[in-house]
XYZ file of C-alpha atoms in Angstrom:
327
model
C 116.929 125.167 83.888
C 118.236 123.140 80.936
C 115.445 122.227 78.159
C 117.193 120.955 75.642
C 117.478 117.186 76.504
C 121.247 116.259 75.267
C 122.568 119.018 76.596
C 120.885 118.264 79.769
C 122.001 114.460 79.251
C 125.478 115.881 78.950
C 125.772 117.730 82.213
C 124.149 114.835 83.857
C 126.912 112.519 82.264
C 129.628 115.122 83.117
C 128.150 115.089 86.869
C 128.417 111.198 87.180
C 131.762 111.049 86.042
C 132.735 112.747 89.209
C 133.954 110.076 91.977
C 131.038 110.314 93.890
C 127.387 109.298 94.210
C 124.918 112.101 93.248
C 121.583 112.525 95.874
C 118.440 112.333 93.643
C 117.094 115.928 95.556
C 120.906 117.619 94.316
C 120.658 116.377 90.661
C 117.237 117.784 90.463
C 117.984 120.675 91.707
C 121.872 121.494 89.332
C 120.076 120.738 86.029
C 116.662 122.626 87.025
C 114.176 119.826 86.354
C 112.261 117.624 88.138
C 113.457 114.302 90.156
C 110.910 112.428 88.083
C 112.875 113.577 84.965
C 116.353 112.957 86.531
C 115.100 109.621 86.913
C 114.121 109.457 82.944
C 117.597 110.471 81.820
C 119.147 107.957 84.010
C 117.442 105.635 81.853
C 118.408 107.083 78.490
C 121.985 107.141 79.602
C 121.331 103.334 80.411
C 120.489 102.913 77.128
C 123.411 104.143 76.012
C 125.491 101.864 77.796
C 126.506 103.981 81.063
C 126.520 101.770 83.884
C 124.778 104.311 86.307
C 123.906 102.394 89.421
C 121.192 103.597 91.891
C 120.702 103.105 95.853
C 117.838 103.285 97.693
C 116.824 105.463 100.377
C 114.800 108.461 101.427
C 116.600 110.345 98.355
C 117.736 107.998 96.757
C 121.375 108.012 94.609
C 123.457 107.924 91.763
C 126.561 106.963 90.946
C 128.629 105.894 87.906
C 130.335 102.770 87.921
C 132.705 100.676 86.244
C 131.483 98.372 83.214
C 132.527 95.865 80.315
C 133.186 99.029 77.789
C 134.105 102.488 78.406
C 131.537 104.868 76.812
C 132.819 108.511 76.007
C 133.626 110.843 78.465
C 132.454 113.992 78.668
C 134.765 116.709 80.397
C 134.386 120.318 81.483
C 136.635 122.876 80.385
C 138.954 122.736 83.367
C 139.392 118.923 82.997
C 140.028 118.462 79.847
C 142.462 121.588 79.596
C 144.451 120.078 82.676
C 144.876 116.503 80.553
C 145.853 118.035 77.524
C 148.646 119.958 79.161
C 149.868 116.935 81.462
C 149.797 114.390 78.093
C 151.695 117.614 75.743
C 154.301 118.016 78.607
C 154.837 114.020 78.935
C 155.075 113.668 75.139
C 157.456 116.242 74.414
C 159.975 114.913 77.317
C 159.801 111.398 76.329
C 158.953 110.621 79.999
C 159.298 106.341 80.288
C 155.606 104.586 80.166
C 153.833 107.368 77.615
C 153.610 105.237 75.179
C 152.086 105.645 71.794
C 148.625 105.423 72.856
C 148.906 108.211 75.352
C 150.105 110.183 72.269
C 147.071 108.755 69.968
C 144.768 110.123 73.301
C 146.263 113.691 72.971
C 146.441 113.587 69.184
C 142.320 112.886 69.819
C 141.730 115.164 72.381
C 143.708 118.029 70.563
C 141.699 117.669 67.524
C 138.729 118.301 69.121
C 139.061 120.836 71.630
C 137.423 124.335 71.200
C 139.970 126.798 69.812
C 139.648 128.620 73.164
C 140.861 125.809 75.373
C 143.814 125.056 72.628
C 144.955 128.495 72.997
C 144.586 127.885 77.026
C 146.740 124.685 76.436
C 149.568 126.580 74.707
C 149.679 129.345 76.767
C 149.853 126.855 80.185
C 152.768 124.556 78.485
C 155.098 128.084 77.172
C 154.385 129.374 80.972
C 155.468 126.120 82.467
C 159.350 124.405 82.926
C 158.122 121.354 84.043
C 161.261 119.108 86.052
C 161.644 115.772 84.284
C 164.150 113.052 84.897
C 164.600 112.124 81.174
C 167.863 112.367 79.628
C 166.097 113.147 75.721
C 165.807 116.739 73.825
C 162.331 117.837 74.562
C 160.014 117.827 71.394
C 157.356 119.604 70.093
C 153.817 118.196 71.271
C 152.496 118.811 67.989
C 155.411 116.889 65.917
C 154.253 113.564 67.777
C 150.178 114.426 67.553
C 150.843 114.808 63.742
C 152.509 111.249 63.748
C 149.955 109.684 65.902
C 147.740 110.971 63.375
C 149.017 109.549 60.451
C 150.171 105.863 61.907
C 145.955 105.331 63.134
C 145.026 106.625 59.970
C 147.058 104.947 57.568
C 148.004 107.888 56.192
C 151.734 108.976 54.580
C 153.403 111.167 56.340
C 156.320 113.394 54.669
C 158.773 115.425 56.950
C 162.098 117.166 56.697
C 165.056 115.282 58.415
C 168.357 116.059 59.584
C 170.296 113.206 60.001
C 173.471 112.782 62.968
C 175.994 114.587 60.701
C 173.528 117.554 60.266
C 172.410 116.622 56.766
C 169.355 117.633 55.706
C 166.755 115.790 53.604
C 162.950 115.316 52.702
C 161.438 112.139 53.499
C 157.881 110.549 52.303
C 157.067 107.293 54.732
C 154.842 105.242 55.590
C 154.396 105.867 59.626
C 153.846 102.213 61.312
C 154.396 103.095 65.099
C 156.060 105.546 67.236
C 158.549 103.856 70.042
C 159.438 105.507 73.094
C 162.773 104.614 74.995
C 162.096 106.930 78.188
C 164.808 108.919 76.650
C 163.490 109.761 73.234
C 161.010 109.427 70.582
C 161.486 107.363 67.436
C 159.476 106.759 64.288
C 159.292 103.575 62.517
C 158.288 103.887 59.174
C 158.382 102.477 55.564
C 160.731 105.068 53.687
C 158.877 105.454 50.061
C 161.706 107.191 47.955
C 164.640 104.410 49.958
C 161.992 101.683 49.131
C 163.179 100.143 52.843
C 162.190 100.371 56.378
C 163.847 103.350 58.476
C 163.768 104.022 62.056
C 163.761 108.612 62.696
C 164.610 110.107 65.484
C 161.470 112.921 66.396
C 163.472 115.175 67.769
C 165.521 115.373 64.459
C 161.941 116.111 62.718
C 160.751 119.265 61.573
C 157.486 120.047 59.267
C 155.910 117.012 59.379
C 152.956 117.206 57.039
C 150.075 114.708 56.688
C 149.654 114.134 52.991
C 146.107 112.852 53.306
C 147.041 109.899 51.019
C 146.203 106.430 52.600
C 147.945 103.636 52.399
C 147.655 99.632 53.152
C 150.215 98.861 56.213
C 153.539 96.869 55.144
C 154.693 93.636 57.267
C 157.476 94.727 59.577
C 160.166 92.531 59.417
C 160.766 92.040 62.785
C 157.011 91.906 63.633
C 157.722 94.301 67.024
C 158.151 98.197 66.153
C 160.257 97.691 69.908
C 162.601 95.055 68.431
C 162.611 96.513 64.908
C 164.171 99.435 66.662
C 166.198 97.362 68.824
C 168.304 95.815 66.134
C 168.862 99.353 64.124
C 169.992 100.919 67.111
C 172.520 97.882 67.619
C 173.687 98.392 63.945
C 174.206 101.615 64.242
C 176.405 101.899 67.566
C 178.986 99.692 68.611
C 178.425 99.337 72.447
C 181.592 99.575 75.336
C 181.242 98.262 78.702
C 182.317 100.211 81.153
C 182.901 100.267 84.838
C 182.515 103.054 87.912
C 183.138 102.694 91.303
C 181.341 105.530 93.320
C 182.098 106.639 97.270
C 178.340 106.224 97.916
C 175.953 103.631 99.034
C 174.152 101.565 96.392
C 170.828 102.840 96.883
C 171.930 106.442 96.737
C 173.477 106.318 93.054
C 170.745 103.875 92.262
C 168.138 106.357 92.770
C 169.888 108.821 90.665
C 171.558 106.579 88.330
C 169.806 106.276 84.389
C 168.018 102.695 84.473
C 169.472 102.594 80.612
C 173.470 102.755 82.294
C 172.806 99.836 84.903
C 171.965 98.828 88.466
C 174.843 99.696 90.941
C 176.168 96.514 93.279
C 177.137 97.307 96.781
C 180.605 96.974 97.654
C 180.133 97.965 101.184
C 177.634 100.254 103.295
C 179.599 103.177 101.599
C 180.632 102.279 98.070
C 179.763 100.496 95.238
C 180.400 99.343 91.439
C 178.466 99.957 88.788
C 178.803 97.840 85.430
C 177.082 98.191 82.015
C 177.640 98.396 78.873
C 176.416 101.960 76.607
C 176.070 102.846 73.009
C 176.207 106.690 73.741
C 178.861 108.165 72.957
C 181.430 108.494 76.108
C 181.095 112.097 76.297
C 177.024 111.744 77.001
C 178.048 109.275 79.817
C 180.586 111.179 80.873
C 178.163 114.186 81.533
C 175.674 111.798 82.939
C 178.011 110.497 85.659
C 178.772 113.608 86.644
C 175.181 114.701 87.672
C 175.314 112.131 90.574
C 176.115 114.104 93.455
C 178.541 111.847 94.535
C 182.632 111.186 93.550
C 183.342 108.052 91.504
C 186.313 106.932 89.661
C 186.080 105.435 86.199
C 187.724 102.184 85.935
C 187.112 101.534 82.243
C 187.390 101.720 79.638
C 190.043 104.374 78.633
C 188.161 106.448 76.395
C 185.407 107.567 79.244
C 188.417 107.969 81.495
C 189.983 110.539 79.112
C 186.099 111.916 78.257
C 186.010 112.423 82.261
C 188.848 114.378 82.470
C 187.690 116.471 79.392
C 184.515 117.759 80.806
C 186.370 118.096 84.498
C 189.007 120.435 82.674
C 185.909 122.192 80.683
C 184.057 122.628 84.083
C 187.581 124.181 85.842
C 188.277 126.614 82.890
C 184.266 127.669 83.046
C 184.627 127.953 86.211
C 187.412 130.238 85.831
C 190.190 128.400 87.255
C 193.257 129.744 86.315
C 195.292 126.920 86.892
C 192.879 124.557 84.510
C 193.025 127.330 82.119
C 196.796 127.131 81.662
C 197.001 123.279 81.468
């Protein structure tokens, strides 16, 4: 029997959450109390603002239902150990539609779950390869909590930063928003010692360290973090466009084509083109075009045709293929 009355409240709330409508008779009887007193706490948590809607009948039920506001949820150990571990294994694999938010939930969630479950977490997610179809480094759960952090809170953030050429540095921002791409994470953030707005790369972030120092959000330039991002990205790669034919239906490369490289056009029930235009370097697309399961031919332009033939020679000589070797 449960005495005290918010833990009892609790367990009722954590009851109702369940998809299902509780008999009066089997509430009674899984917190130990009467159904006169079940019927009481329903009307606390009404007061509360759960929207707990009752039936009528010999037993009568209960059920929770949707309302204009979502009140706090209340989760059992299993539950909210099984979120925590789906949202840490989305965030650090960039996986397309985890946005920021999802990343503010498990920066939340993280912060307040009992040191028990945390360890749980952790020791599910190191046990666990899970198969993703992004393209992006994995990155530390905890990198992107810290972030999410700071950019609710207002609070400066300062990291170390290794840039494309493997330069190192210390940076002090000013996190506005995280961006996801489906491929990777990126930071957009006033830069405090470059007195300008940078865009950072998570996975090339390591020690990131809330400073506890608040600060008043900047106006973005742009207005969007998304198109703030955009037009870096576009400054710093000069795009190609390219074109593949492949000795496959359209549908079949389609479904195992990156959306980022294109939508393939049918040529006929057993080919078809595919034309794009990339800012990855030709050796990435290369490697990408090669995962299809399926032959194509490069069309243009020359420098994937040569960054094909590269990896094909690397793959023959791995491969131990004598003749490759000697070319």
């Amino acid at each position: 029997m449960t005495t005290d009355t918010p833990a009892r409240l609790l367990t009722l709330l954590s009851l109702l959450q369940t998809p299902r409508e509780w008999p009066g008779g089997e509430l009674a009887g899984r917190l130990g109390v009467s159904r006169r007193t079940v019927r009481r706490d329903i009307d606390r948590l009404r007061e509360l603002g759960y929207p707990v809607q009752a039936t009528k009948g010999a037993d009568g039920g209960y059920r929770l239902v949707a309302g204009k506001a979502m009140p706090p949820l209340v989760l059992d150990d299993e539950e909210a150990v099984a979120i925590a571990v789906g949202l840490r294994a989305g965030a650090g694999h960039a996986v397309e539609g985890l946005d920021e938010a999802s990343v503010r939930a498990l920066a939340k969630l993280e912060q307040v779950l009992p040191g028990r479950l945390r360890h749980r977490v952790t020791t599910l997610q190191a046990a666990t390869m899970p198969l993703t179809s992004g393209d992006g480094p994995s990155i530390a759960p905890e990198t992107l909590t810290v972030m999410a952090s700071t950019v609710a809170g207002h609070e400066r953030l300062r990291f170390a930063y290794r840039a494309a050429d493997g330069t190192g540095s210390r940076r002090l921002t000013e996190p506005y928003r995280l961006v996801s791409t489906g491929r990777r994470w990126y930071l957009v953030a006033y830069d405090i010692d470059r007195d300008d707005w940078r865009t950072f790369r998570v996975d090339r972030v390591s020690e990131p360290f809330a400073t506890g120092a608040r600060f008043v959000p900047r106006e973005l330039p742009t207005g969007s973090a998304a198109e703030f991002l955009r037009q870096s990205m576009q400054r710093q790669q000069q795009s190609y466009d390219f074109e593949v034919t492949f000795a496959a239906p359209a549908d079949f490369v389609a479904a195992r084509v990156p959306k980022w490289l294109g939508t393939p056009e049918p040529l006929d029930d057993s080919s078809c083109r595919l034309r794009g235009s990339a800012g990855d370097q030709v050796q990435w697309v290369a490697f990408r075009l090669a995962m299809l399961e399926c032959d194509f031919m490069v069309r243009e332009p020359e420098e994937l045709v040569w960054a094909v033939r590269e990896l094909g020679a690397r793959l023959s000589r791995a491969a131990g293929d004598g003749n490759a070797a000697g070319a």
